[in-house]
mmCIF file of C-alpha atoms and ligand atoms in Angstrom:
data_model
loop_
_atom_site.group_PDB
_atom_site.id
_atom_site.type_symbol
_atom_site.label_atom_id
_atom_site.label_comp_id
_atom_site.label_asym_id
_atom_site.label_seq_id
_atom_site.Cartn_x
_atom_site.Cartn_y
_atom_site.Cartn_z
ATOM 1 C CA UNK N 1 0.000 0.000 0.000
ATOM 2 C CA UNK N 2 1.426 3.755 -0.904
ATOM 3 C CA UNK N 3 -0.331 7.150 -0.838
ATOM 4 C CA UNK N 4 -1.419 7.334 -3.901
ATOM 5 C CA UNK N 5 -3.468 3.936 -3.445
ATOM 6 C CA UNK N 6 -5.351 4.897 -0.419
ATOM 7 C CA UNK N 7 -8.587 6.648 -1.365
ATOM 8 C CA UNK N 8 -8.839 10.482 -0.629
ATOM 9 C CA UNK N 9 -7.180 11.856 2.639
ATOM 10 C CA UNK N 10 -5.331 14.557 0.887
ATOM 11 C CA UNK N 11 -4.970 16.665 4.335
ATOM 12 C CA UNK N 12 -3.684 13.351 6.088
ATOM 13 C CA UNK N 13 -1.285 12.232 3.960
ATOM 14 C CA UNK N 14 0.216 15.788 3.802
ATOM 15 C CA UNK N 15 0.299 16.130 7.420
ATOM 16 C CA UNK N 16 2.179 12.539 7.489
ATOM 17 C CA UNK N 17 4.751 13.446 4.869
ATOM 18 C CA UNK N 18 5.223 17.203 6.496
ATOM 19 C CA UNK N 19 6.207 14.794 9.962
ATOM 20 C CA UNK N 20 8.420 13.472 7.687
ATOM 21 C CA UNK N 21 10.389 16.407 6.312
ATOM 22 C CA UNK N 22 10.284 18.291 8.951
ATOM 23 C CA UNK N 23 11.991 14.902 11.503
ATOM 24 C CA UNK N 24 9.238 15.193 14.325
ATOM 25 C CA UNK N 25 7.610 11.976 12.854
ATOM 26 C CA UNK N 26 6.245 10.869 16.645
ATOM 27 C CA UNK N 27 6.749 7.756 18.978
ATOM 28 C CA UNK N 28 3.199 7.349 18.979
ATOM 29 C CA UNK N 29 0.846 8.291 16.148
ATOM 30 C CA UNK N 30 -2.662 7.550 16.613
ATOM 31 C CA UNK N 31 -4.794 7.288 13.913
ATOM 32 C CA UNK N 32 -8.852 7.552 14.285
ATOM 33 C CA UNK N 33 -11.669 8.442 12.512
ATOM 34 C CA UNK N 34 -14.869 7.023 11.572
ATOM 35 C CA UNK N 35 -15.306 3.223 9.992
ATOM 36 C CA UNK N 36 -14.520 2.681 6.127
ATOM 37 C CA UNK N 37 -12.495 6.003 5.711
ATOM 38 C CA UNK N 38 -9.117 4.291 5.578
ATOM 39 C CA UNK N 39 -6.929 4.219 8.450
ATOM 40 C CA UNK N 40 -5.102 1.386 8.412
ATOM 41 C CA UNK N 41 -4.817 1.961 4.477
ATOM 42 C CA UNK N 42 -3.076 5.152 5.122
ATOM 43 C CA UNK N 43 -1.285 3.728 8.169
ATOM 44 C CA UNK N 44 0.346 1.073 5.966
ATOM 45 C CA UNK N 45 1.383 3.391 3.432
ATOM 46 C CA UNK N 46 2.772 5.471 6.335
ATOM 47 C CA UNK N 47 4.439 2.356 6.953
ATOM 48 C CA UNK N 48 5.348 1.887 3.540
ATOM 49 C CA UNK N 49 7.018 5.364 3.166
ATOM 50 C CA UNK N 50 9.289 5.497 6.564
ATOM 51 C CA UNK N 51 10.467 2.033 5.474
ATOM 52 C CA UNK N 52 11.213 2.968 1.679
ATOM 53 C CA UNK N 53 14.831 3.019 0.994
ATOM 54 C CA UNK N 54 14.507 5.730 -1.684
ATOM 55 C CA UNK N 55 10.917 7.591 -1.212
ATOM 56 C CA UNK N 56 10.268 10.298 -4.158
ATOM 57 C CA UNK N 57 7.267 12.376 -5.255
ATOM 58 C CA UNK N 58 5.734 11.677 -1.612
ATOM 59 C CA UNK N 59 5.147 8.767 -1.697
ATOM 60 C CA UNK N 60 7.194 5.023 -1.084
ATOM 61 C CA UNK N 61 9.129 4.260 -4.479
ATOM 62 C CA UNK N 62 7.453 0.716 -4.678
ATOM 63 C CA UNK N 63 10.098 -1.344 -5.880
ATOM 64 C CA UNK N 64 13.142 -1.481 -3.490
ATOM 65 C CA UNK N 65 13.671 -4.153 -1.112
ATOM 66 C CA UNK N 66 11.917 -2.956 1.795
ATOM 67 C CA UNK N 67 8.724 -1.761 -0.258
ATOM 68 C CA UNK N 68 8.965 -5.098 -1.868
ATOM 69 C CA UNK N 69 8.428 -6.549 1.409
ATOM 70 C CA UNK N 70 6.135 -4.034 2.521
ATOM 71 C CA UNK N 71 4.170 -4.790 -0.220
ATOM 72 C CA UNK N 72 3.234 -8.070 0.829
ATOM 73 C CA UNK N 73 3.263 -7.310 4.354
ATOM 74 C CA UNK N 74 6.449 -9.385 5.347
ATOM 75 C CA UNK N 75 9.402 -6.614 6.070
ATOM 76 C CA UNK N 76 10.766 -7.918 9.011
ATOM 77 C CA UNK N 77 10.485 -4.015 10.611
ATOM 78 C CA UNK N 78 6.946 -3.767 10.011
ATOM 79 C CA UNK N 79 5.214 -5.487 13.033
ATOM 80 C CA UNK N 80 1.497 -5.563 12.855
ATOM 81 C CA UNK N 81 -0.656 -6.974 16.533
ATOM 82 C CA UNK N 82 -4.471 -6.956 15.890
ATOM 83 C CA UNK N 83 -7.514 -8.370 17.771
ATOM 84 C CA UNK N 84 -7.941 -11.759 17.824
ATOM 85 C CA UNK N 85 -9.833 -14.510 19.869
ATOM 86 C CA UNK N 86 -8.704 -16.791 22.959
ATOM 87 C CA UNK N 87 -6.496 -16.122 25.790
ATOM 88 C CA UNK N 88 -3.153 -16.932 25.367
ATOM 89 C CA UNK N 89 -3.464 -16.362 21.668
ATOM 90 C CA UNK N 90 -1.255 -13.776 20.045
ATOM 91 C CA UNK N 91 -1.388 -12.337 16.468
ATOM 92 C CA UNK N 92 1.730 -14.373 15.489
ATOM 93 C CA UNK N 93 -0.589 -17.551 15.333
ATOM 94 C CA UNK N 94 -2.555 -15.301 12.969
ATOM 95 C CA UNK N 95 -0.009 -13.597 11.132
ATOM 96 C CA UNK N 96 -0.559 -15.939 7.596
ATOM 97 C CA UNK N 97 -4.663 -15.011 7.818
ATOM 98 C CA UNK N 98 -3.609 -11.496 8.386
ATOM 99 C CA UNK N 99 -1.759 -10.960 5.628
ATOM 100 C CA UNK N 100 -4.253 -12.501 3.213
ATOM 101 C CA UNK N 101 -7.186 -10.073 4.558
ATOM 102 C CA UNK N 102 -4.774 -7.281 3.646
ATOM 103 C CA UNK N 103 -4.352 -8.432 0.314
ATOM 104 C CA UNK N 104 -8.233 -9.085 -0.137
ATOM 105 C CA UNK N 105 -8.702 -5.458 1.160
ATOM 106 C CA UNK N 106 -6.699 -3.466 4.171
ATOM 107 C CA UNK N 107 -10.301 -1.516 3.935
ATOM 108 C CA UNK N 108 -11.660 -4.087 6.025
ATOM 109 C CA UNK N 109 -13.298 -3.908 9.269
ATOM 110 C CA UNK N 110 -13.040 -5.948 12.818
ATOM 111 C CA UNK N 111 -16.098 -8.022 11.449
ATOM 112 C CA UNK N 112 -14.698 -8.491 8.159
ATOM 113 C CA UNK N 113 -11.415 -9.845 10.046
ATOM 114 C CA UNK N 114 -13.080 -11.930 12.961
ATOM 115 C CA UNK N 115 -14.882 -13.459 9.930
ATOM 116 C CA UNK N 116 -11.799 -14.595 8.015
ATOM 117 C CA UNK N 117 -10.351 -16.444 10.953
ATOM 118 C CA UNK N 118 -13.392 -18.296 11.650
ATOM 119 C CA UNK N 119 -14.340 -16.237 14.925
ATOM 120 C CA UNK N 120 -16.975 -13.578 13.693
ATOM 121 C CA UNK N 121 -19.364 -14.055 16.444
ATOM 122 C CA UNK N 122 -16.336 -13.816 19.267
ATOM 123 C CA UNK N 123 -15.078 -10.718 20.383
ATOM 124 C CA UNK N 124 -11.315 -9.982 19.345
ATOM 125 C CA UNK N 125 -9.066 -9.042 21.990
ATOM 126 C CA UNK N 126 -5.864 -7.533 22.322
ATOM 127 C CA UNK N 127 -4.201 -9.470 25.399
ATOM 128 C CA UNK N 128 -2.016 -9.443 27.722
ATOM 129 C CA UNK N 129 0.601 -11.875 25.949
ATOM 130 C CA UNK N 130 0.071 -9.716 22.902
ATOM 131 C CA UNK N 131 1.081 -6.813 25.470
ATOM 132 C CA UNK N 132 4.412 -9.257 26.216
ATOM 133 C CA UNK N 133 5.090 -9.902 22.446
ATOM 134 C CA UNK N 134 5.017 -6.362 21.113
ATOM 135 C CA UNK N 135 7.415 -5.246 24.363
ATOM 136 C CA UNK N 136 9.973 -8.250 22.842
ATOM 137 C CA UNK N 137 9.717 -7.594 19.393
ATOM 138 C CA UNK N 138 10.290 -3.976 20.356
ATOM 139 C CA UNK N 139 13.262 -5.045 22.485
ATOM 140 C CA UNK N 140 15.366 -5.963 19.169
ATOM 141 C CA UNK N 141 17.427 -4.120 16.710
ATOM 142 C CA UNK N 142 15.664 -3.005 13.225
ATOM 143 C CA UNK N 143 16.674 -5.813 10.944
ATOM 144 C CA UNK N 144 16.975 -4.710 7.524
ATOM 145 C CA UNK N 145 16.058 -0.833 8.187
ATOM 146 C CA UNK N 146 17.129 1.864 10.365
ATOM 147 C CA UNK N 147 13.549 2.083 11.865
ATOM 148 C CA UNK N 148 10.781 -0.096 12.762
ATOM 149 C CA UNK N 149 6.991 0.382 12.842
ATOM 150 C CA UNK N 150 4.303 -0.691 14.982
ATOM 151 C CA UNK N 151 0.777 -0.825 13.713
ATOM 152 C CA UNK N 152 -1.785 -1.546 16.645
ATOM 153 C CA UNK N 153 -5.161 -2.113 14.691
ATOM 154 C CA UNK N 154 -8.182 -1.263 16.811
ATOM 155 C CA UNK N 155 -6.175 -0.423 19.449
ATOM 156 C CA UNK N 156 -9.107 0.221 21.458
ATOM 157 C CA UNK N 157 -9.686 -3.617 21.938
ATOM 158 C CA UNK N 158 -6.172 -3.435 24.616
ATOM 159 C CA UNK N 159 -8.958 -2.342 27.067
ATOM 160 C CA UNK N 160 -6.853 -2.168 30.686
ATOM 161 C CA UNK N 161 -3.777 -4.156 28.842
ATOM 162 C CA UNK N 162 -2.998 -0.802 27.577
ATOM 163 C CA UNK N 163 -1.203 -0.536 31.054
ATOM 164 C CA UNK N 164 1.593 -2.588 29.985
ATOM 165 C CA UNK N 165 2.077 -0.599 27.148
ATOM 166 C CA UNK N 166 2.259 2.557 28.948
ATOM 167 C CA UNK N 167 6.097 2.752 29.349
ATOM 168 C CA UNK N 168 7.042 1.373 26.006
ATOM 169 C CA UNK N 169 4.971 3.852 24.413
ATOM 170 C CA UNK N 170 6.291 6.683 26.167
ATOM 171 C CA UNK N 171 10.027 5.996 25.987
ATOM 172 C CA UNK N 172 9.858 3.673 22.495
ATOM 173 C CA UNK N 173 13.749 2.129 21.792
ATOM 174 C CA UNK N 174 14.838 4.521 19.618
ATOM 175 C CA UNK N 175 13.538 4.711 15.822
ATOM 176 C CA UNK N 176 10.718 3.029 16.902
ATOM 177 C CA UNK N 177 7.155 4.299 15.879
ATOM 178 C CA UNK N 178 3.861 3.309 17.006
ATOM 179 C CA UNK N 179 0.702 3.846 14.910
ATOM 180 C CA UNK N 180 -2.035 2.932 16.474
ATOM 181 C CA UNK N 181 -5.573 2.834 14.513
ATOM 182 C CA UNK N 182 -8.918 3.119 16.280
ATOM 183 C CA UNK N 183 -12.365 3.680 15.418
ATOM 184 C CA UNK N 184 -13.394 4.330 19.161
ATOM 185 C CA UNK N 185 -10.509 6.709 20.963
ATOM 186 C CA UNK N 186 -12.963 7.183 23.920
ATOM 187 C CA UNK N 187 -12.227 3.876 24.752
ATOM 188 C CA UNK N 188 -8.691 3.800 24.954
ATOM 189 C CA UNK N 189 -6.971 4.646 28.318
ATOM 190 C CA UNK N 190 -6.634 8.115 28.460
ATOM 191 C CA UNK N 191 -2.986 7.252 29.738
ATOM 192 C CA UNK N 192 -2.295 5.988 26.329
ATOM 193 C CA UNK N 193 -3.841 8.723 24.436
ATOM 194 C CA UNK N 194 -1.915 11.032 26.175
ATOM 195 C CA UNK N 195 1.203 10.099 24.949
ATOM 196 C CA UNK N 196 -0.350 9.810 21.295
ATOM 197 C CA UNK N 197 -0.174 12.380 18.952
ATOM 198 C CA UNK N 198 -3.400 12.295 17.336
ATOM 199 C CA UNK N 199 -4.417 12.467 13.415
ATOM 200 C CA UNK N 200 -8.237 12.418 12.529
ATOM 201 C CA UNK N 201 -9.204 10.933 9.018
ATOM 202 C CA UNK N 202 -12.419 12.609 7.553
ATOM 203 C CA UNK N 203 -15.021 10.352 6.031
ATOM 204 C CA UNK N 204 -13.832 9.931 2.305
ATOM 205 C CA UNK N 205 -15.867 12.224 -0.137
ATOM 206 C CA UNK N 206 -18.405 10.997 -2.204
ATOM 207 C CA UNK N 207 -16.927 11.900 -5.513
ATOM 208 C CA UNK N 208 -13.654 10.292 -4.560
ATOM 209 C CA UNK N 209 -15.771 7.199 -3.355
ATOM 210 C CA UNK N 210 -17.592 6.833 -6.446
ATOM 211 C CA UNK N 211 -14.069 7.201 -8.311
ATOM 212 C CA UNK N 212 -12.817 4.178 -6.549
ATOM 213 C CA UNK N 213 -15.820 2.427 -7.229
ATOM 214 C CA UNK N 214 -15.707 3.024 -10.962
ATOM 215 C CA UNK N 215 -11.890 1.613 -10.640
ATOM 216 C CA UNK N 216 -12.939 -1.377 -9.202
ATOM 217 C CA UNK N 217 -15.549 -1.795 -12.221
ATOM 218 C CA UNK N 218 -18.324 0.039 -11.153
ATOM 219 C CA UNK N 219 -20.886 1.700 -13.671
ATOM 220 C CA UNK N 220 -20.558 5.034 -13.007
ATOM 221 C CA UNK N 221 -24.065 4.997 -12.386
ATOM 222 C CA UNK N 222 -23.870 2.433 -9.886
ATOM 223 C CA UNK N 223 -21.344 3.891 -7.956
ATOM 224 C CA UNK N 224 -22.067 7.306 -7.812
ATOM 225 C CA UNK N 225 -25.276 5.650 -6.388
ATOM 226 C CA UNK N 226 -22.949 3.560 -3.697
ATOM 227 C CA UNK N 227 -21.301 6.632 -2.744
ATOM 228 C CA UNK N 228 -24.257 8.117 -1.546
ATOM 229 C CA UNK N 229 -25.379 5.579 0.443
ATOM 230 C CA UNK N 230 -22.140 4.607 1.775
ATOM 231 C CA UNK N 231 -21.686 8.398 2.950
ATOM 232 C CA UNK N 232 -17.705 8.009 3.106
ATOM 233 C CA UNK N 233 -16.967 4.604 4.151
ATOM 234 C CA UNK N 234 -15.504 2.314 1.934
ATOM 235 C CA UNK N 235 -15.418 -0.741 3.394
ATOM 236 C CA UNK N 236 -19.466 -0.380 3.259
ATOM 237 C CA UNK N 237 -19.471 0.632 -0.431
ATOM 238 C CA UNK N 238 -17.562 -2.666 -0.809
ATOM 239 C CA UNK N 239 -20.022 -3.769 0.848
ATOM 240 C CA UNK N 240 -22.823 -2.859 -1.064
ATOM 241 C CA UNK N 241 -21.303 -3.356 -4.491
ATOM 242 C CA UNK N 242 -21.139 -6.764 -3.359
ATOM 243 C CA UNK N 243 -23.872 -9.563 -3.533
ATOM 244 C CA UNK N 244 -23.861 -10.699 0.087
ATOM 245 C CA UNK N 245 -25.207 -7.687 1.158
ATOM 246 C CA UNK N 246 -28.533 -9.002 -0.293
ATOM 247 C CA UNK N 247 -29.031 -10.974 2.209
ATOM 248 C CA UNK N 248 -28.796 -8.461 5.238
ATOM 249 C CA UNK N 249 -31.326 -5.979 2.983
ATOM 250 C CA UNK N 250 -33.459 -9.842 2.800
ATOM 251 C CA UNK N 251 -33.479 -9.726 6.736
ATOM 252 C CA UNK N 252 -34.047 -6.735 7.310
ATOM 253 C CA UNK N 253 -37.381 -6.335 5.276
ATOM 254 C CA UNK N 254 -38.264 -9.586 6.668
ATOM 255 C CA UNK N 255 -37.950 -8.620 9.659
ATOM 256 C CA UNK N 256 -39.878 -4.993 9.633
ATOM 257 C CA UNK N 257 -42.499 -6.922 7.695
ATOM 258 C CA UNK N 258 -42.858 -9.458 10.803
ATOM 259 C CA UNK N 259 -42.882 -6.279 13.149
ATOM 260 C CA UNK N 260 -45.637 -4.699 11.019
ATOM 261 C CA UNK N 261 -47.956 -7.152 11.307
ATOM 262 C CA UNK N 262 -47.132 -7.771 14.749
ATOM 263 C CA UNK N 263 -48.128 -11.853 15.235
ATOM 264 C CA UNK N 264 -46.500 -12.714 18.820
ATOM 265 C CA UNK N 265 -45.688 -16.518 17.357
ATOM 266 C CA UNK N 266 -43.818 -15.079 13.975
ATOM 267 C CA UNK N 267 -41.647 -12.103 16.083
ATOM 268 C CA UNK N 268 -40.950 -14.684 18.690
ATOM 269 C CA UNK N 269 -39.536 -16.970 16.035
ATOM 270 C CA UNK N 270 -37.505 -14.267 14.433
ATOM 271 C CA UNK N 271 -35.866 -12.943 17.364
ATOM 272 C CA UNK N 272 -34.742 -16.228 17.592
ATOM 273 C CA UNK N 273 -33.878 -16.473 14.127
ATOM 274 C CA UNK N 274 -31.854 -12.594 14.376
ATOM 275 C CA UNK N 275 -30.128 -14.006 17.965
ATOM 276 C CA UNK N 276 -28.724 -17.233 16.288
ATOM 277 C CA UNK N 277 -26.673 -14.903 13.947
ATOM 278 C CA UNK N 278 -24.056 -13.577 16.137
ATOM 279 C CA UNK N 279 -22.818 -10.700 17.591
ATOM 280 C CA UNK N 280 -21.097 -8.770 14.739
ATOM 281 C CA UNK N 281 -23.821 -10.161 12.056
ATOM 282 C CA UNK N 282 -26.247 -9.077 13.803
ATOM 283 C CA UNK N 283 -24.986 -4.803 14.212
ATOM 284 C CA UNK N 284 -24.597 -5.470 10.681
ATOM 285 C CA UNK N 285 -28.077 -5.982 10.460
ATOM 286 C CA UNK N 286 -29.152 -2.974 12.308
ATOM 287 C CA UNK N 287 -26.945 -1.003 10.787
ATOM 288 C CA UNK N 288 -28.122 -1.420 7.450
ATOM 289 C CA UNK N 289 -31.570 -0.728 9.123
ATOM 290 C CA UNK N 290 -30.026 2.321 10.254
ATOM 291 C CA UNK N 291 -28.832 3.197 6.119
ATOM 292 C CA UNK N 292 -32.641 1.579 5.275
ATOM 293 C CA UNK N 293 -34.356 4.022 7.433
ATOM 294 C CA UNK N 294 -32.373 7.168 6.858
ATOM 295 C CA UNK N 295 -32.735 6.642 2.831
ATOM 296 C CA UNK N 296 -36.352 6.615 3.729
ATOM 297 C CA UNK N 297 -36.319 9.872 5.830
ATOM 298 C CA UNK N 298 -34.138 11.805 2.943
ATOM 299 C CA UNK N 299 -37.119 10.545 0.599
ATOM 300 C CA UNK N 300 -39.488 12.359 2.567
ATOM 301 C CA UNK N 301 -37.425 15.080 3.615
ATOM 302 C CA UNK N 302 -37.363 16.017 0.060
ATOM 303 C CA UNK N 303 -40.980 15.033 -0.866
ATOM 304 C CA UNK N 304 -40.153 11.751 -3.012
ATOM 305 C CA UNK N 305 -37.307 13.896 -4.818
ATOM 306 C CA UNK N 306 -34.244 12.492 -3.517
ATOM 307 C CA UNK N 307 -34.341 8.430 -4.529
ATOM 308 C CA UNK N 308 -34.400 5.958 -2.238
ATOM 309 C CA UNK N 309 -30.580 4.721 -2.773
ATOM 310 C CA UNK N 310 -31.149 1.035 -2.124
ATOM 311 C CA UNK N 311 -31.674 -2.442 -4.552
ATOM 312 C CA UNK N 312 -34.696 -2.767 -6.274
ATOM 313 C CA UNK N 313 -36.257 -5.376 -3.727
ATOM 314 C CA UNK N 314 -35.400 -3.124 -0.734
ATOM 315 C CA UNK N 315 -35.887 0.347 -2.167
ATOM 316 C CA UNK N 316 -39.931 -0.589 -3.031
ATOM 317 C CA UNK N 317 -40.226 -1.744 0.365
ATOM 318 C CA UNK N 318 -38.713 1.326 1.633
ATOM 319 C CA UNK N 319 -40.904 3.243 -0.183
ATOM 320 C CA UNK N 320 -43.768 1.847 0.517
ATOM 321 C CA UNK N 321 -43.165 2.044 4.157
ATOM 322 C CA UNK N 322 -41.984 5.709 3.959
ATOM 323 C CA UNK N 323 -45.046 6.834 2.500
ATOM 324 C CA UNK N 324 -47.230 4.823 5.095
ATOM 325 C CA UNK N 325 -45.131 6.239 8.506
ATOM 326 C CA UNK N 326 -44.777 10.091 9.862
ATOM 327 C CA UNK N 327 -41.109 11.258 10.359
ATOM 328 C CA UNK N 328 -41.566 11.108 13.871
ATOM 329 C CA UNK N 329 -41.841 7.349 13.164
ATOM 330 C CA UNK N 330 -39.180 7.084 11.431
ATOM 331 C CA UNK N 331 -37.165 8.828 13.872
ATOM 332 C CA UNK N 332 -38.463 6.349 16.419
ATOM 333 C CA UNK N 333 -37.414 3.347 14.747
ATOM 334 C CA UNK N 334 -34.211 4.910 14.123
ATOM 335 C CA UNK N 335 -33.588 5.212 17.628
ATOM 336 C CA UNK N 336 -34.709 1.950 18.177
ATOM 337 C CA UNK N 337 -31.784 0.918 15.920
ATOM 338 C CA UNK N 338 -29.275 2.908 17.757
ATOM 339 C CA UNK N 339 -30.193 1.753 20.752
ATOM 340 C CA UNK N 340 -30.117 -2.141 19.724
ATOM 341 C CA UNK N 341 -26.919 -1.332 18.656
ATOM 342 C CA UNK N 342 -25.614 -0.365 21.750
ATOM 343 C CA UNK N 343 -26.920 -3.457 23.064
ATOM 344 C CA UNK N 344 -25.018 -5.562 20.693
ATOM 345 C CA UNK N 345 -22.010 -4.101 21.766
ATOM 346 C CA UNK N 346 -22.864 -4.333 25.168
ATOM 347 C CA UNK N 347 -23.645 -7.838 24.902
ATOM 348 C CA UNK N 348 -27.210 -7.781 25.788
ATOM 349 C CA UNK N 349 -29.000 -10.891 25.543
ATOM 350 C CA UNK N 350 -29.649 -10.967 21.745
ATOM 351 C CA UNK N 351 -32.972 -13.228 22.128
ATOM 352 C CA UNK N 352 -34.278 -10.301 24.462
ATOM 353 C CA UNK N 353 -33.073 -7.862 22.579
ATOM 354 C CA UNK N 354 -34.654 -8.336 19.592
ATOM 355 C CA UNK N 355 -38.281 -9.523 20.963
ATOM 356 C CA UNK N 356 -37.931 -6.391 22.536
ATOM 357 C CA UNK N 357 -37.347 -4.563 19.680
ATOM 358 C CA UNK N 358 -39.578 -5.926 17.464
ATOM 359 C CA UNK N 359 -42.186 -5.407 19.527
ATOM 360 C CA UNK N 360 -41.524 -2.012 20.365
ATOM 361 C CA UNK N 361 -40.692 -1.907 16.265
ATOM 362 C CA UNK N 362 -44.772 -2.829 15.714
ATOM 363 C CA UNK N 363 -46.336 -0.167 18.056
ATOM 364 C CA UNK N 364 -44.001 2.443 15.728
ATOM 365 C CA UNK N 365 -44.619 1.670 12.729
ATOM 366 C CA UNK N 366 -48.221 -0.342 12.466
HETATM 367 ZN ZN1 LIG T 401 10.865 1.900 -1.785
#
């Protein structure tokens, strides 16, 4: 990954090659900013660059030896520790996994990762032998550079581990760099922010979106229509431009459907159905009710103007819908979503969960 291959961030990757020029590139970069706009894209190019034996225009020259290795994720001064699953488990064991999700796309997101491994209804954890590994690989001498990088993806998943990292992140060996990449900052120890300095990626614009879109094969129809609906993250307009997505839009309608007409026996049976799916399937699901239902509130908003960006199948049930419920409604249920969300996350009973919300779902919108 280089600069010119991660999509937009103009202002970040400035700022990262000004750190460069000017030699105040820090100990401890954190990287954050909302899901899908490319931060550990531009974190590996970072990489990618402060490795490169001979950098020009900007950007990491691509063919040396180190961005050779780079390139494939193997330089032996480029560590990477992510989340993963189990105690006792450390990203070494994953290493092989994690460098064919990079190749497939380094756009992806926790679920997209837990997924690959086989784990996507666990949560991933950064642990405390993780904590022990990074200290040791930290301990040694760069191999084949004069630097070595750290990248800490979601570092927000160290929870209190963080602790052990405290010191190393403070006082790194010298020519050492952290970059850490979060999506949630708030939960990171504020001890460890602290001692970050702190780079916020914007959400990627639409017209660059729909540009990388087009450059994956996208009509430019189609993907000016993904941009929109994707509203700056690209992992989602992956997402979308893919067929598996179907299925979510499937369960979702389903599922509102169910709510409307409100039988006890049928809601009861999907809540069971929506709780079987797993923790990071099923904010997945809600969040695409969260995209369903704001498509539907812009449609209104602007009086049936502004289309209803979603597939065929799921747009005319949108529609119909939208034209049936008052905004207020559709704020409700939007809330709703939020709300369920935050359950997910905090690992509320999913059976519950849902019953509850589908029931609560039928008084809005029936
Ligand atoms: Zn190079």
């Amino acid at each position: 990954m280089n600069f010119a291959q991660v999509i937009g961030q103009k202002e970040a990757k400035e700022s990262l090659r000004r750190m460069c020029a000017e030699g105040r590139v820090p100990h401890a970069l954190l990287l954050e900013g909302p899901a899908g706009s490319g931060k550990l894209p531009l974190a590996l190019a970072f990489a990618s660059y402060l490795l490169c034996e001979a950098p020009k225009d900007g950007d990491s020259c691509g063919q040396c030896r180190a961005c050779r290795k780079t390139m494939e994720y193997v330089h032996p001064d480029l560590h990477f520790s992510f989340p993963v699953v189990g105690t006792k488990v450390t990203s070494d064991e994953y290493l092989p996994a994690w460098r064919e999700a990079l190749k497939n796309t380094p756009y992806m997101d926790l679920h997209h990762w837990l997924q690959s491994i086989g784990a996507e209804n666990k949560q991933g954890n950064i642990n405390k032998e993780e904590c022990v590994l990074i200290a040791r690989k930290l301990s040694f001498q760069p191999y084949e550079s004069d630097k070595k990088v750290m990248i800490i993806w979601m570092a927000e998943a160290l929870g209190k581990e963080g602790n052990r990292l405290l010191k190393l992140i403070e006082e790194p060996p010298h020519n050492t760099h952290f970059i850490l990449i979060s999506e949630e900052p708030e939960a990171i120890l504020p001890t460890i922010l602290s001692r970050c300095q702190r780079l916020r990626l914007a959400r990627i614009a639409e017209e660059e979106l729909a540009g990388a879109l087009q450059a994956q094969g996208l009509s430019p129809e189609r993907a000016s229509e993904i941009a929109v609906l994707a509203e700056g993250n690209f992992r989602l307009a992956l997402q979308w431009s893919s067929e598996a997505d179907e299925e979510e839009g499937q369960l979702f309608v389903d599922w509102l459907r169910k709510c409307y007409l409100g039988k006890a026996d049928e809601l009861v049976e999907y809540a069971e159905k929506l709780a079987a799916l797993g923790r990071e399937r099923q904010k997945h699901l809600l969040q695409y009710g969260l995209q369903f239902i704001q498509q539907m509130m812009h449609w209104r908003m602007s009086r049936g103007q502004m289309p209803i960006r979603l597939r065929e199948k799921q747009r005319l049930a949108a529609e119909k819908l939208a034209s049936r419920l008052a905004f207020r409604q559709m704020e409700q249920v939007s809330e709703l979503l939020d709300r369920s969300i935050a359950g997910i996350q905090r690992n509320a009973y999913a059976k519950v969960l849902f019953l509850d919300a589908s029931l609560k779902m039928h008084k809005m919108i029936r």
